[in-house]
Amino acid sequence: MIRLVVALLLVAAPTVAAELERVRLGVHDAFTRVVIETSRSLRPEVPAPADDRLRVVVPARAAASLVLPRPRGLVTAITATEIGAATELVLRLRSRARVASRFALAPGSSGAHRYVIDLAVSTPPARDAPAAEAPKPTTVAAPAPLRAEALAPTEPPPAASPVDAAPASDTGGTVVAAATPPRLPVPRLRPAPGATDTIERRPVVVIDAGHGGVDPGALSPLGFQEKRVTLDVARRLRDRLVAADQVEVVMTRDDDRSLSLARRLTITAEAQADLFVSLHADSLPSAPEVAGASVYTLSEQPSDADAARKARTENAADERLQVIAYQEDETVRDILTSMMRTSTTHRSSKVARIFATEIARVTPLVKRGQRSANFVVLRSLQTPSVLVELGYLSNVEDASVLRDPEHLDRLADALFRSVTAAVELE
């Protein structure tokens, strides 16, 4: 009877509706930041700005004490209107704008959950030229082949903080990493010099230097950081691939910046990559005798207990960045399960065998050097993906050679041969 009463009370208990508590504006060199503060973690509907307005539907009622900011930057006026259990924010814009990025932040000192929208000036499309008389048919040369050229960031990163961290002035004094940081460079296609008669698309390879910024990754007993090893090897591999001039290279990061796992996947998708290589170094302080490199692919079930441990460690990177991680729903799990049945998994396995073979030529592999587990960063639906552990920083010998430039060159050479062979499979 007591259990029944408790159950009825729980069912009858009213759910606490989310409230929109405050909206803030921050002006920066390249964008205007809109910060929406709510009592619970929410994801507002943020469509592309239309004309001179941005309409944002926040699934929360406006609090009685709702504070709206004075117009600043690109925003010339802002209003809030309740629509049922939601609130529609309408931002009048000074000029044509675009949503440069949007992401959730963990609660700051005020305790409010925050959703951030960065608005940047959008260049209007060029007007169509007046219609002209159709020219007579002529024979023309075929377009030149397209070649990737890295774009420079739209603004230089701050010298003393990660580029995907929210400015302290806009986060209640707490700097935390964003779930969707500002976009990194992706390839721009341009004609290759001297080519006149063919069109071809060269394979795109994404090199992912693990960790970075406020997330150092694994540490050696003497404090040597995983993020430094991965970036060093990533740059060496990039230089070899660029010199060979057979593939286009995209780096998820080329400096010491924080980067969420979701953003690494997004960069890969935007680049339409043919291969994704994530570089890491492991650590197992409880067993300092364990040493060697390994190559991982994605699987729903881990190949062994150590693979499961490693996946848990790497997937926790966003927690170290204080990124809001939304719980996977059934749709996401269904997509992941479906992906396991596609050819992407088989192609990744073939690529992993190539990497394991080449790396074994320059450094010992751990027992069962080719492994699999459910790594978030490997969840590309179409791109063959591998995660390479370069060694164990908790092992004295591995930690020592991972600081040796000659050994890093040998690793980069092995990775170069692996990439070259892997793209030929496509």
Short mmCIF file of C-alpha atoms in Angstrom, two decimals:
data_model
loop_
_atom_site.label_atom_id
_atom_site.label_comp_id
_atom_site.label_asym_id
_atom_site.label_seq_id
_atom_site.Cartn_x
_atom_site.Cartn_y
_atom_site.Cartn_z
CA MET A 1 0.00 0.00 0.00
CA ILE A 2 2.82 2.38 0.91
CA ARG A 3 4.53 1.64 -2.41
CA LEU A 4 1.29 2.41 -4.26
CA VAL A 5 0.90 5.76 -2.48
CA VAL A 6 4.51 6.70 -3.25
CA ALA A 7 4.05 5.74 -6.91
CA LEU A 8 0.90 7.82 -7.17
CA LEU A 9 2.63 10.79 -5.61
CA LEU A 10 5.50 10.48 -8.08
CA VAL A 11 3.11 10.33 -11.01
CA ALA A 12 1.10 13.26 -9.75
CA ALA A 13 4.13 15.39 -8.94
CA PRO A 14 4.27 18.29 -11.38
CA THR A 15 7.34 18.58 -13.57
CA VAL A 16 9.29 21.78 -13.15
CA ALA A 17 9.10 23.73 -16.39
CA ALA A 18 12.28 25.25 -17.76
CA GLU A 19 12.56 29.02 -17.58
CA LEU A 20 14.31 31.50 -19.82
CA GLU A 21 16.13 33.64 -17.28
CA ARG A 22 18.38 35.98 -19.19
CA VAL A 23 19.81 36.90 -22.59
CA ARG A 24 23.24 38.52 -22.92
CA LEU A 25 25.20 40.00 -25.80
CA GLY A 26 28.96 40.15 -26.24
CA VAL A 27 30.82 41.94 -29.04
CA HIS A 28 34.05 40.50 -30.43
CA ASP A 29 36.20 41.34 -33.43
CA ALA A 30 34.74 38.71 -35.77
CA PHE A 31 31.31 38.03 -34.29
CA THR A 32 28.54 39.08 -31.91
CA ARG A 33 27.84 36.49 -29.21
CA VAL A 34 24.31 35.81 -27.97
CA VAL A 35 24.17 33.94 -24.65
CA ILE A 36 20.79 32.43 -23.67
CA GLU A 37 20.55 31.46 -19.99
CA THR A 38 17.95 28.93 -18.87
CA SER A 39 17.17 26.99 -15.70
CA ARG A 40 17.74 23.66 -17.49
CA SER A 41 19.96 22.43 -20.30
CA LEU A 42 18.08 23.11 -23.56
CA ARG A 43 18.74 23.20 -27.29
CA PRO A 44 16.79 26.07 -28.90
CA GLU A 45 15.72 26.04 -32.53
CA VAL A 46 18.20 28.27 -34.37
CA PRO A 47 17.36 28.65 -38.07
CA ALA A 48 19.48 30.69 -40.46
CA PRO A 49 18.79 34.44 -40.18
CA ALA A 50 16.19 35.66 -42.68
CA ASP A 51 16.66 39.16 -44.04
CA ASP A 52 17.43 41.33 -41.04
CA ARG A 53 16.02 39.03 -38.35
CA LEU A 54 17.03 35.94 -36.42
CA ARG A 55 14.19 34.06 -34.75
CA VAL A 56 15.18 31.66 -31.96
CA VAL A 57 12.56 29.46 -30.30
CA VAL A 58 13.61 28.55 -26.76
CA PRO A 59 11.63 25.61 -25.29
CA ALA A 60 11.13 27.43 -21.97
CA ARG A 61 8.75 29.99 -20.52
CA ALA A 62 10.06 33.48 -19.94
CA ALA A 63 10.80 34.02 -16.27
CA ALA A 64 9.11 36.94 -14.55
CA SER A 65 12.55 38.42 -13.99
CA LEU A 66 13.72 37.85 -17.60
CA VAL A 67 16.46 40.32 -18.51
CA LEU A 68 16.97 41.33 -22.14
CA PRO A 69 20.16 43.16 -23.12
CA ARG A 70 20.66 46.52 -24.75
CA PRO A 71 21.41 46.30 -28.49
CA ARG A 72 25.08 45.77 -29.30
CA GLY A 73 27.19 44.72 -32.25
CA LEU A 74 25.11 43.17 -35.03
CA VAL A 75 21.95 43.22 -32.90
CA THR A 76 19.92 46.42 -33.08
CA ALA A 77 16.87 45.20 -31.10
CA ILE A 78 15.70 42.11 -29.27
CA THR A 79 12.21 41.04 -28.14
CA ALA A 80 10.80 38.00 -26.34
CA THR A 81 7.30 36.60 -26.95
CA GLU A 82 5.74 33.60 -25.20
CA ILE A 83 4.31 30.98 -27.55
CA GLY A 84 2.64 28.33 -25.44
CA ALA A 85 5.34 26.68 -23.31
CA ALA A 86 8.11 28.24 -25.41
CA THR A 87 9.56 31.71 -25.89
CA GLU A 88 10.41 33.20 -29.25
CA LEU A 89 13.36 35.58 -29.30
CA VAL A 90 13.50 37.92 -32.29
CA LEU A 91 16.81 39.65 -32.92
CA ARG A 92 16.84 42.56 -35.37
CA LEU A 93 20.17 42.62 -37.18
CA ARG A 94 22.20 45.56 -38.41
CA SER A 95 23.23 43.73 -41.60
CA ARG A 96 22.99 40.38 -43.29
CA ALA A 97 24.45 37.81 -40.90
CA ARG A 98 25.03 34.09 -40.51
CA VAL A 99 25.26 31.72 -37.55
CA ALA A 100 29.02 31.12 -37.30
CA SER A 101 28.72 28.63 -34.43
CA ARG A 102 26.37 27.52 -31.70
CA PHE A 103 26.99 25.36 -28.66
CA ALA A 104 25.98 24.63 -25.08
CA LEU A 105 28.05 25.48 -22.02
CA ALA A 106 28.10 23.97 -18.58
CA PRO A 107 26.58 26.18 -15.84
CA GLY A 108 28.83 29.02 -14.75
CA SER A 109 29.04 30.76 -11.39
CA SER A 110 25.38 31.87 -11.69
CA GLY A 111 24.21 28.25 -11.99
CA ALA A 112 22.31 28.95 -15.21
CA HIS A 113 22.63 26.70 -18.22
CA ARG A 114 23.86 28.56 -21.27
CA TYR A 115 23.38 28.23 -25.00
CA VAL A 116 25.66 30.35 -27.17
CA ILE A 117 25.04 31.62 -30.70
CA ASP A 118 27.82 33.47 -32.54
CA LEU A 119 26.63 35.77 -35.33
CA ALA A 120 29.04 36.93 -38.02
CA VAL A 121 28.59 39.29 -40.95
CA SER A 122 27.53 37.43 -44.08
CA THR A 123 28.62 38.71 -47.47
CA PRO A 124 25.55 39.05 -49.72
CA PRO A 125 25.59 36.95 -52.85
CA ALA A 126 26.64 38.70 -56.04
CA ARG A 127 23.76 39.91 -58.16
CA ASP A 128 23.15 38.10 -61.39
CA ALA A 129 24.47 39.92 -64.43
CA PRO A 130 21.88 41.16 -66.95
CA ALA A 131 20.83 38.54 -69.41
CA ALA A 132 22.92 38.66 -72.56
CA GLU A 133 22.49 37.20 -75.99
CA ALA A 134 23.44 33.54 -75.97
CA PRO A 135 26.93 33.12 -77.43
CA LYS A 136 27.55 30.86 -80.36
CA PRO A 137 28.75 27.35 -79.47
CA THR A 138 32.52 27.14 -79.24
CA THR A 139 35.04 24.49 -78.29
CA VAL A 140 36.76 25.24 -74.98
CA ALA A 141 39.39 23.47 -72.91
CA ALA A 142 38.20 21.35 -70.00
CA PRO A 143 38.49 22.92 -66.54
CA ALA A 144 41.74 22.39 -64.66
CA PRO A 145 41.87 19.73 -61.95
CA LEU A 146 40.95 20.86 -58.46
CA ARG A 147 43.49 21.01 -55.74
CA ALA A 148 42.99 21.66 -52.04
CA GLU A 149 44.41 24.76 -50.48
CA ALA A 150 44.14 25.33 -46.72
CA LEU A 151 42.13 28.37 -45.72
CA ALA A 152 43.48 30.60 -43.01
CA PRO A 153 41.28 30.97 -39.91
CA THR A 154 38.93 33.94 -40.06
CA GLU A 155 40.64 35.37 -37.01
CA PRO A 156 43.85 34.48 -35.14
CA PRO A 157 43.33 32.45 -31.96
CA PRO A 158 43.83 34.28 -28.64
CA ALA A 159 47.37 33.92 -27.39
CA ALA A 160 46.50 32.76 -23.88
CA SER A 161 43.35 30.68 -24.25
CA PRO A 162 41.98 27.81 -26.34
CA VAL A 163 40.22 29.01 -29.47
CA ASP A 164 37.08 27.06 -28.70
CA ALA A 165 36.80 28.33 -25.15
CA ALA A 166 34.15 30.94 -24.41
CA PRO A 167 35.52 34.38 -23.42
CA ALA A 168 35.33 34.95 -19.68
CA SER A 169 33.24 38.07 -20.15
CA ASP A 170 30.48 35.98 -21.72
CA THR A 171 30.49 32.95 -19.43
CA GLY A 172 30.13 34.39 -15.99
CA GLY A 173 33.90 34.40 -15.46
CA THR A 174 34.32 30.67 -16.07
CA VAL A 175 36.20 29.70 -19.23
CA VAL A 176 35.02 26.32 -20.52
CA ALA A 177 35.35 24.59 -23.83
CA ALA A 178 32.52 24.78 -26.30
CA ALA A 179 30.70 21.75 -27.66
CA THR A 180 30.82 23.23 -31.16
CA PRO A 181 33.80 25.58 -31.38
CA PRO A 182 34.49 27.98 -34.27
CA ARG A 183 35.22 26.17 -37.50
CA LEU A 184 38.73 25.17 -38.44
CA PRO A 185 40.20 25.48 -41.95
CA VAL A 186 38.89 22.99 -44.50
CA PRO A 187 40.16 22.51 -48.05
CA ARG A 188 39.28 25.06 -50.71
CA LEU A 189 39.41 23.77 -54.27
CA ARG A 190 41.44 25.64 -56.84
CA PRO A 191 42.97 24.76 -60.23
CA ALA A 192 46.39 23.15 -60.05
CA PRO A 193 49.06 25.15 -61.92
CA GLY A 194 49.71 23.98 -65.45
CA ALA A 195 46.84 21.49 -65.66
CA THR A 196 44.44 22.05 -68.55
CA ASP A 197 42.71 18.93 -69.72
CA THR A 198 41.36 16.78 -66.88
CA ILE A 199 39.24 17.05 -63.76
CA GLU A 200 40.14 14.84 -60.82
CA ARG A 201 39.50 14.69 -57.11
CA ARG A 202 42.45 13.64 -55.03
CA PRO A 203 41.87 11.66 -51.82
CA VAL A 204 41.36 13.78 -48.69
CA VAL A 205 43.11 12.63 -45.51
CA VAL A 206 42.20 14.09 -42.12
CA ILE A 207 44.96 13.93 -39.50
CA ASP A 208 43.64 14.27 -35.96
CA ALA A 209 46.15 15.13 -33.25
CA GLY A 210 44.44 13.88 -30.10
CA HIS A 211 43.65 16.13 -27.12
CA GLY A 212 45.02 19.70 -26.98
CA GLY A 213 44.45 23.00 -25.18
CA VAL A 214 43.07 22.52 -21.68
CA ASP A 215 43.04 18.75 -22.21
CA PRO A 216 46.65 17.46 -22.03
CA GLY A 217 45.67 13.80 -22.43
CA ALA A 218 47.91 11.17 -20.88
CA LEU A 219 50.98 12.17 -18.88
CA SER A 220 54.35 10.50 -18.41
CA PRO A 221 55.75 10.18 -14.85
CA LEU A 222 57.84 13.28 -15.60
CA GLY A 223 54.85 15.25 -16.88
CA PHE A 224 55.36 14.87 -20.65
CA GLN A 225 51.97 15.46 -22.27
CA GLU A 226 50.18 13.31 -24.84
CA LYS A 227 48.88 16.39 -26.68
CA ARG A 228 52.47 17.41 -27.50
CA VAL A 229 53.41 13.99 -28.89
CA THR A 230 50.32 13.75 -31.08
CA LEU A 231 50.72 17.23 -32.54
CA ASP A 232 54.42 16.67 -33.23
CA VAL A 233 53.80 13.42 -35.12
CA ALA A 234 50.74 14.87 -36.90
CA ARG A 235 52.84 17.73 -38.27
CA ARG A 236 55.60 15.36 -39.42
CA LEU A 237 53.04 13.18 -41.20
CA ARG A 238 51.40 16.22 -42.78
CA ASP A 239 54.74 17.50 -44.12
CA ARG A 240 55.48 14.14 -45.75
CA LEU A 241 52.06 13.91 -47.37
CA VAL A 242 52.21 17.49 -48.65
CA ALA A 243 55.69 16.91 -50.08
CA ALA A 244 54.52 13.76 -51.90
CA ASP A 245 51.62 15.79 -53.36
CA GLN A 246 49.31 12.78 -53.82
CA VAL A 247 46.54 13.58 -51.34
CA GLU A 248 44.91 16.63 -49.80
CA VAL A 249 45.57 17.00 -46.07
CA VAL A 250 43.26 18.47 -43.43
CA MET A 251 44.44 18.88 -39.82
CA THR A 252 41.79 18.94 -37.10
CA ARG A 253 44.23 21.08 -35.13
CA ASP A 254 47.63 22.51 -36.02
CA ASP A 255 48.29 24.20 -32.70
CA ASP A 256 47.59 23.75 -28.99
CA ARG A 257 43.83 24.22 -28.99
CA SER A 258 40.92 22.43 -27.32
CA LEU A 259 38.66 20.53 -29.66
CA SER A 260 35.57 18.50 -28.85
CA LEU A 261 35.12 14.98 -30.21
CA ALA A 262 32.00 16.05 -32.11
CA ARG A 263 33.92 18.86 -33.81
CA ARG A 264 36.62 16.43 -34.98
CA LEU A 265 33.90 14.33 -36.61
CA THR A 266 32.32 17.43 -38.16
CA ILE A 267 35.63 18.50 -39.71
CA THR A 268 35.96 15.05 -41.26
CA ALA A 269 32.44 15.22 -42.72
CA GLU A 270 32.90 18.77 -44.04
CA ALA A 271 36.14 17.77 -45.76
CA GLN A 272 34.41 14.75 -47.34
CA ALA A 273 37.42 12.78 -46.16
CA ASP A 274 38.53 9.49 -47.66
CA LEU A 275 40.55 8.56 -44.56
CA PHE A 276 40.60 9.68 -40.91
CA VAL A 277 43.68 9.04 -38.74
CA SER A 278 43.54 9.95 -35.04
CA LEU A 279 46.88 9.97 -33.18
CA HIS A 280 47.17 9.25 -29.46
CA ALA A 281 49.49 7.92 -26.76
CA ASP A 282 48.28 5.62 -24.00
CA SER A 283 49.02 5.47 -20.28
CA LEU A 284 48.53 2.70 -17.74
CA PRO A 285 50.24 3.74 -14.49
CA SER A 286 49.05 0.59 -12.72
CA ALA A 287 51.11 -1.50 -15.15
CA PRO A 288 54.20 0.53 -16.13
CA GLU A 289 55.73 -2.52 -17.81
CA VAL A 290 53.12 -2.39 -20.61
CA ALA A 291 54.60 -0.86 -23.77
CA GLY A 292 54.09 -0.72 -27.52
CA ALA A 293 51.92 0.80 -30.22
CA SER A 294 48.45 -0.30 -31.34
CA VAL A 295 45.80 0.47 -33.95
CA TYR A 296 42.09 0.71 -33.15
CA THR A 297 38.95 0.64 -35.25
CA LEU A 298 35.33 1.19 -34.27
CA SER A 299 33.15 -1.61 -32.93
CA GLU A 300 30.02 -1.67 -30.83
CA GLN A 301 31.61 -4.25 -28.51
CA PRO A 302 35.27 -3.89 -27.46
CA SER A 303 37.73 -6.51 -28.65
CA ASP A 304 39.18 -6.86 -25.14
CA ALA A 305 39.15 -5.28 -21.69
CA ASP A 306 42.07 -2.97 -22.43
CA ALA A 307 40.32 -1.68 -25.56
CA ALA A 308 37.22 -0.98 -23.49
CA ARG A 309 39.34 0.94 -20.96
CA LYS A 310 40.97 2.99 -23.68
CA ALA A 311 37.63 3.87 -25.28
CA ARG A 312 36.25 5.03 -21.91
CA THR A 313 39.32 7.21 -21.39
CA GLU A 314 39.21 8.83 -24.83
CA ASN A 315 35.43 9.29 -24.84
CA ALA A 316 35.75 11.17 -21.53
CA ALA A 317 37.76 13.92 -23.23
CA ASP A 318 34.66 16.11 -23.60
CA GLU A 319 34.03 15.82 -19.86
CA ARG A 320 37.49 17.25 -19.24
CA LEU A 321 36.56 20.12 -21.54
CA GLN A 322 33.28 20.59 -19.63
CA VAL A 323 31.37 20.13 -22.88
CA ILE A 324 27.66 19.46 -22.56
CA ALA A 325 27.24 15.87 -23.75
CA TYR A 326 23.69 14.98 -24.67
CA GLN A 327 22.64 11.44 -23.91
CA GLU A 328 22.31 9.23 -26.97
CA ASP A 329 18.73 8.39 -27.82
CA GLU A 330 17.48 5.31 -29.62
CA THR A 331 17.86 6.99 -33.00
CA VAL A 332 21.57 7.59 -32.45
CA ARG A 333 22.07 4.02 -31.29
CA ASP A 334 20.17 2.73 -34.31
CA ILE A 335 22.37 4.77 -36.63
CA LEU A 336 25.49 3.41 -34.94
CA THR A 337 24.22 -0.16 -35.17
CA SER A 338 23.29 0.32 -38.81
CA MET A 339 26.70 1.74 -39.53
CA MET A 340 28.27 -1.42 -38.16
CA ARG A 341 26.64 -3.30 -41.02
CA THR A 342 28.00 -1.03 -43.73
CA SER A 343 31.18 -1.36 -45.72
CA THR A 344 32.81 1.44 -43.69
CA THR A 345 33.65 -0.98 -40.89
CA HIS A 346 35.23 -3.48 -43.26
CA ARG A 347 37.24 -0.79 -45.00
CA SER A 348 38.45 0.51 -41.64
CA SER A 349 39.62 -3.00 -40.71
CA LYS A 350 41.62 -3.30 -43.92
CA VAL A 351 43.18 0.10 -43.28
CA ALA A 352 44.02 -0.87 -39.70
CA ARG A 353 45.89 -3.97 -40.91
CA ILE A 354 48.02 -1.79 -43.16
CA PHE A 355 48.80 0.61 -40.31
CA ALA A 356 49.64 -2.21 -37.89
CA THR A 357 51.98 -3.82 -40.44
CA GLU A 358 53.86 -0.61 -41.21
CA ILE A 359 54.11 0.59 -37.61
CA ALA A 360 55.45 -2.82 -36.52
CA ARG A 361 58.44 -2.17 -38.81
CA VAL A 362 59.61 0.77 -36.67
CA THR A 363 58.33 0.06 -33.14
CA PRO A 364 57.00 -2.96 -31.21
CA LEU A 365 53.23 -3.48 -31.05
CA VAL A 366 51.38 -4.51 -27.91
CA LYS A 367 49.91 -7.99 -27.77
CA ARG A 368 46.94 -7.95 -30.15
CA GLY A 369 48.18 -4.77 -31.78
CA GLN A 370 45.02 -4.41 -33.86
CA ARG A 371 42.01 -3.78 -31.62
CA SER A 372 38.51 -2.30 -31.69
CA ALA A 373 36.15 -0.44 -29.35
CA ASN A 374 33.37 2.14 -29.39
CA PHE A 375 35.40 5.34 -29.82
CA VAL A 376 33.30 8.46 -30.42
CA VAL A 377 35.96 9.98 -32.66
CA LEU A 378 35.80 6.98 -35.03
CA ARG A 379 32.04 7.16 -35.62
CA SER A 380 32.18 8.47 -39.16
CA LEU A 381 29.40 6.95 -41.25
CA GLN A 382 31.30 7.02 -44.53
CA THR A 383 35.00 7.57 -43.83
CA PRO A 384 37.33 4.65 -42.96
CA SER A 385 38.80 5.64 -39.60
CA VAL A 386 41.62 4.40 -37.38
CA LEU A 387 42.99 5.50 -34.02
CA VAL A 388 46.73 4.94 -33.60
CA GLU A 389 48.31 4.64 -30.14
CA LEU A 390 51.96 5.59 -30.60
CA GLY A 391 53.07 4.06 -27.30
CA TYR A 392 52.60 4.17 -23.53
CA LEU A 393 53.72 7.31 -21.71
CA SER A 394 53.50 5.35 -18.45
CA ASN A 395 56.33 3.12 -19.70
CA VAL A 396 59.83 4.54 -19.21
CA GLU A 397 61.21 3.31 -22.55
CA ASP A 398 58.17 4.34 -24.59
CA ALA A 399 58.07 7.77 -22.94
CA SER A 400 61.74 8.24 -23.74
CA VAL A 401 61.53 7.34 -27.46
CA LEU A 402 58.38 9.41 -27.90
CA ARG A 403 60.55 12.44 -27.15
CA ASP A 404 63.26 11.35 -29.61
CA PRO A 405 62.99 13.26 -32.94
CA GLU A 406 64.55 10.36 -34.86
CA HIS A 407 61.99 7.90 -33.50
CA LEU A 408 59.17 10.33 -34.28
CA ASP A 409 60.48 10.60 -37.83
CA ARG A 410 60.41 6.81 -38.14
CA LEU A 411 56.83 6.76 -36.87
CA ALA A 412 55.86 9.50 -39.33
CA ASP A 413 57.48 7.52 -42.15
CA ALA A 414 55.48 4.43 -41.19
CA LEU A 415 52.27 6.45 -41.01
CA PHE A 416 53.03 8.01 -44.39
CA ARG A 417 53.46 4.58 -45.98
CA SER A 418 50.23 3.47 -44.27
CA VAL A 419 48.22 6.41 -45.56
CA THR A 420 49.60 6.06 -49.07
CA ALA A 421 48.69 2.37 -49.19
CA ALA A 422 45.30 2.92 -47.54
CA VAL A 423 44.06 5.53 -50.02
CA GLU A 424 44.95 3.18 -52.87
CA LEU A 425 42.32 0.77 -51.50
CA GLU A 426 39.61 3.29 -52.35
#
